[in-house]
């Protein structure tokens, strides 16, 4: 194998390692935020909702602003908004459009035909309506799922941490 191929392979492996490390860091930030499970989970859910909803790149700022305004976890709100990123965006866009098409009854093939016939403004309205309908349902659904998952994760983490702290304390009976 040439040096160039080895270098490419190592860069790819490094990219995956960095991505895994970044995801783990976000997970640990979420778990270790000094707040109640409800506030951490609420921040995560709001972040996920805003991250999926079309905010045109302002998701993290909006999530942070809402966290300040309503006093829930700022860290988990920003972490939640990172659900929409260049890797996951095409998946969420496609899922939003498919779900919206199913909800509104607008045929995907019909939109393509309208574009071919030059009725772009009529098609654009249907595309926006279809996408927003599916995206709203998807954002609400995933926000609810992430709220419950986040609540359970933070609650379990806090219980483990409290148990470890109790176990590390000296036994009062042995000190007599």
CSV table of C-alpha atoms in Angstrom, one decimal:
chain,number,residue,atom,x,y,z
A,1,UNK,CA,0.0,0.0,0.0
A,2,UNK,CA,1.3,3.4,-0.9
A,3,UNK,CA,2.0,6.2,1.6
A,4,UNK,CA,-0.8,8.3,0.1
A,5,UNK,CA,-3.4,5.5,0.6
A,6,UNK,CA,-2.3,4.9,4.2
A,7,UNK,CA,-2.5,8.7,4.9
A,8,UNK,CA,-6.1,8.8,3.5
A,9,UNK,CA,-7.1,5.8,5.6
A,10,UNK,CA,-5.6,7.3,8.7
A,11,UNK,CA,-7.3,10.6,8.1
A,12,UNK,CA,-10.7,8.8,7.7
A,13,UNK,CA,-10.1,6.9,10.9
A,14,UNK,CA,-9.1,10.1,12.6
A,15,UNK,CA,-12.3,11.7,11.4
A,16,UNK,CA,-14.4,8.9,12.9
A,17,UNK,CA,-12.5,9.0,16.1
A,18,UNK,CA,-13.0,12.8,16.4
A,19,UNK,CA,-16.7,12.4,15.6
A,20,UNK,CA,-17.1,9.7,18.3
A,21,UNK,CA,-15.1,11.8,20.8
A,22,UNK,CA,-17.2,14.9,20.1
A,23,UNK,CA,-20.5,12.9,20.5
A,24,UNK,CA,-19.2,11.4,23.8
A,25,UNK,CA,-18.3,14.9,25.0
A,26,UNK,CA,-21.8,16.2,24.2
A,27,UNK,CA,-23.3,13.3,26.0
A,28,UNK,CA,-21.2,13.9,29.1
A,29,UNK,CA,-21.9,17.6,29.0
A,30,UNK,CA,-25.6,16.8,28.9
A,31,UNK,CA,-25.4,14.3,31.8
A,32,UNK,CA,-23.2,16.4,34.0
A,33,UNK,CA,-25.0,19.7,33.7
A,34,UNK,CA,-25.8,20.9,37.2
A,35,UNK,CA,-29.5,20.9,37.0
A,36,UNK,CA,-32.6,18.7,37.6
A,37,UNK,CA,-33.5,15.9,35.3
A,38,UNK,CA,-36.6,17.8,34.2
A,39,UNK,CA,-34.6,21.0,33.3
A,40,UNK,CA,-31.9,19.0,31.5
A,41,UNK,CA,-34.5,17.0,29.5
A,42,UNK,CA,-36.6,20.0,28.7
A,43,UNK,CA,-33.5,21.8,27.4
A,44,UNK,CA,-32.6,18.7,25.3
A,45,UNK,CA,-36.2,18.5,23.9
A,46,UNK,CA,-36.4,22.2,23.1
A,47,UNK,CA,-33.0,22.0,21.4
A,48,UNK,CA,-34.0,19.0,19.4
A,49,UNK,CA,-37.3,20.7,18.3
A,50,UNK,CA,-35.5,23.9,17.3
A,51,UNK,CA,-32.6,21.9,15.7
A,52,UNK,CA,-35.0,20.0,13.4
A,53,UNK,CA,-37.4,22.9,12.7
A,54,UNK,CA,-36.1,25.1,9.8
A,55,UNK,CA,-34.3,27.9,11.6
A,56,UNK,CA,-31.8,28.6,8.8
A,57,UNK,CA,-28.7,28.1,10.9
A,58,UNK,CA,-29.9,29.9,14.0
A,59,UNK,CA,-31.0,26.8,15.9
A,60,UNK,CA,-28.3,26.9,18.6
A,61,UNK,CA,-28.7,30.6,19.2
A,62,UNK,CA,-32.5,30.3,19.5
A,63,UNK,CA,-32.2,27.3,21.8
A,64,UNK,CA,-29.7,29.2,24.0
A,65,UNK,CA,-32.0,32.2,24.1
A,66,UNK,CA,-35.0,30.2,25.1
A,67,UNK,CA,-33.0,28.4,27.7
A,68,UNK,CA,-32.0,31.8,29.3
A,69,UNK,CA,-35.6,33.0,29.0
A,70,UNK,CA,-37.3,30.0,30.5
A,71,UNK,CA,-34.5,28.9,32.8
A,72,UNK,CA,-33.8,25.4,31.7
A,73,UNK,CA,-30.4,23.8,30.9
A,74,UNK,CA,-28.5,25.9,28.4
A,75,UNK,CA,-25.9,23.1,27.8
A,76,UNK,CA,-28.6,20.5,26.9
A,77,UNK,CA,-30.5,23.0,24.7
A,78,UNK,CA,-27.4,23.6,22.6
A,79,UNK,CA,-26.5,19.9,22.6
A,80,UNK,CA,-30.0,19.1,21.4
A,81,UNK,CA,-29.9,21.6,18.6
A,82,UNK,CA,-26.9,19.8,17.2
A,83,UNK,CA,-29.1,17.0,16.1
A,84,UNK,CA,-29.4,18.8,12.8
A,85,UNK,CA,-26.0,18.9,11.2
A,86,UNK,CA,-24.6,18.4,7.7
A,87,UNK,CA,-24.6,14.6,8.2
A,88,UNK,CA,-28.2,14.3,9.4
A,89,UNK,CA,-29.9,17.1,7.5
A,90,UNK,CA,-30.6,15.2,4.3
A,91,UNK,CA,-32.2,12.4,6.4
A,92,UNK,CA,-34.5,14.8,8.3
A,93,UNK,CA,-35.4,16.8,5.1
A,94,UNK,CA,-36.4,13.6,3.3
A,95,UNK,CA,-38.3,12.3,6.3
A,96,UNK,CA,-40.1,15.6,6.8
A,97,UNK,CA,-41.1,15.8,3.2
A,98,UNK,CA,-42.3,12.2,3.1
A,99,UNK,CA,-44.2,12.6,6.3
A,100,UNK,CA,-45.7,15.9,5.1
A,101,UNK,CA,-46.7,14.3,1.8
A,102,UNK,CA,-48.5,11.5,3.7
A,103,UNK,CA,-50.2,14.1,6.0
A,104,UNK,CA,-51.3,16.5,3.4
A,105,UNK,CA,-52.0,14.1,0.6
A,106,UNK,CA,-49.8,16.0,-1.9
A,107,UNK,CA,-48.2,13.6,-4.3
A,108,UNK,CA,-44.5,14.0,-4.8
A,109,UNK,CA,-44.8,13.1,-8.5
A,110,UNK,CA,-47.5,15.8,-8.9
A,111,UNK,CA,-45.1,18.4,-7.7
A,112,UNK,CA,-42.4,17.4,-10.2
A,113,UNK,CA,-45.0,17.5,-13.0
A,114,UNK,CA,-46.1,21.0,-11.9
A,115,UNK,CA,-42.4,22.2,-12.0
A,116,UNK,CA,-42.1,20.7,-15.5
A,117,UNK,CA,-45.2,22.5,-16.7
A,118,UNK,CA,-43.9,25.9,-15.4
A,119,UNK,CA,-46.3,26.3,-12.5
A,120,UNK,CA,-43.4,26.9,-10.1
A,121,UNK,CA,-45.2,29.2,-7.7
A,122,UNK,CA,-48.1,26.8,-7.3
A,123,UNK,CA,-45.7,24.0,-6.7
A,124,UNK,CA,-43.5,26.0,-4.3
A,125,UNK,CA,-46.5,26.7,-2.1
A,126,UNK,CA,-47.3,23.0,-2.0
A,127,UNK,CA,-43.6,22.1,-1.3
A,128,UNK,CA,-43.4,24.5,1.6
A,129,UNK,CA,-46.7,23.4,3.1
A,130,UNK,CA,-45.9,19.7,2.7
A,131,UNK,CA,-42.4,20.1,4.2
A,132,UNK,CA,-43.5,22.3,7.2
A,133,UNK,CA,-46.4,19.9,8.0
A,134,UNK,CA,-44.1,16.9,8.1
A,135,UNK,CA,-41.3,18.8,9.8
A,136,UNK,CA,-43.5,20.1,12.6
A,137,UNK,CA,-44.8,16.6,13.4
A,138,UNK,CA,-41.3,15.1,13.2
A,139,UNK,CA,-39.8,17.9,15.4
A,140,UNK,CA,-42.6,17.5,18.1
A,141,UNK,CA,-42.4,13.7,18.0
A,142,UNK,CA,-38.6,13.6,18.4
A,143,UNK,CA,-38.6,16.3,21.0
A,144,UNK,CA,-41.0,14.2,23.1
A,145,UNK,CA,-38.9,11.1,22.6
A,146,UNK,CA,-35.7,13.0,23.5
A,147,UNK,CA,-37.3,14.5,26.6
A,148,UNK,CA,-38.1,11.1,28.0
A,149,UNK,CA,-34.8,9.6,27.0
A,150,UNK,CA,-32.9,12.6,28.5
A,151,UNK,CA,-35.0,12.5,31.7
A,152,UNK,CA,-34.2,8.8,32.2
A,153,UNK,CA,-30.5,9.3,31.4
A,154,UNK,CA,-29.9,12.2,33.7
A,155,UNK,CA,-31.9,10.5,36.5
A,156,UNK,CA,-29.9,7.3,36.2
A,157,UNK,CA,-26.7,9.3,36.1
A,158,UNK,CA,-27.6,11.2,39.3
A,159,UNK,CA,-28.5,8.0,41.1
A,160,UNK,CA,-25.2,6.4,40.2
A,161,UNK,CA,-23.3,9.4,41.2
A,162,UNK,CA,-25.1,9.6,44.6
A,163,UNK,CA,-24.5,5.9,45.2
A,164,UNK,CA,-20.8,6.2,44.4
A,165,UNK,CA,-20.5,9.2,46.8
A,166,UNK,CA,-22.2,7.3,49.5
A,167,UNK,CA,-19.9,4.3,49.0
A,168,UNK,CA,-16.8,6.4,49.1
A,169,UNK,CA,-17.7,7.9,52.5
A,170,UNK,CA,-16.1,6.2,55.5
A,171,UNK,CA,-18.3,3.8,57.5
A,172,UNK,CA,-19.3,5.5,60.7
A,173,UNK,CA,-19.5,2.2,62.6
A,174,UNK,CA,-15.9,1.4,61.9
A,175,UNK,CA,-14.7,4.7,63.3
A,176,UNK,CA,-15.7,4.0,66.8
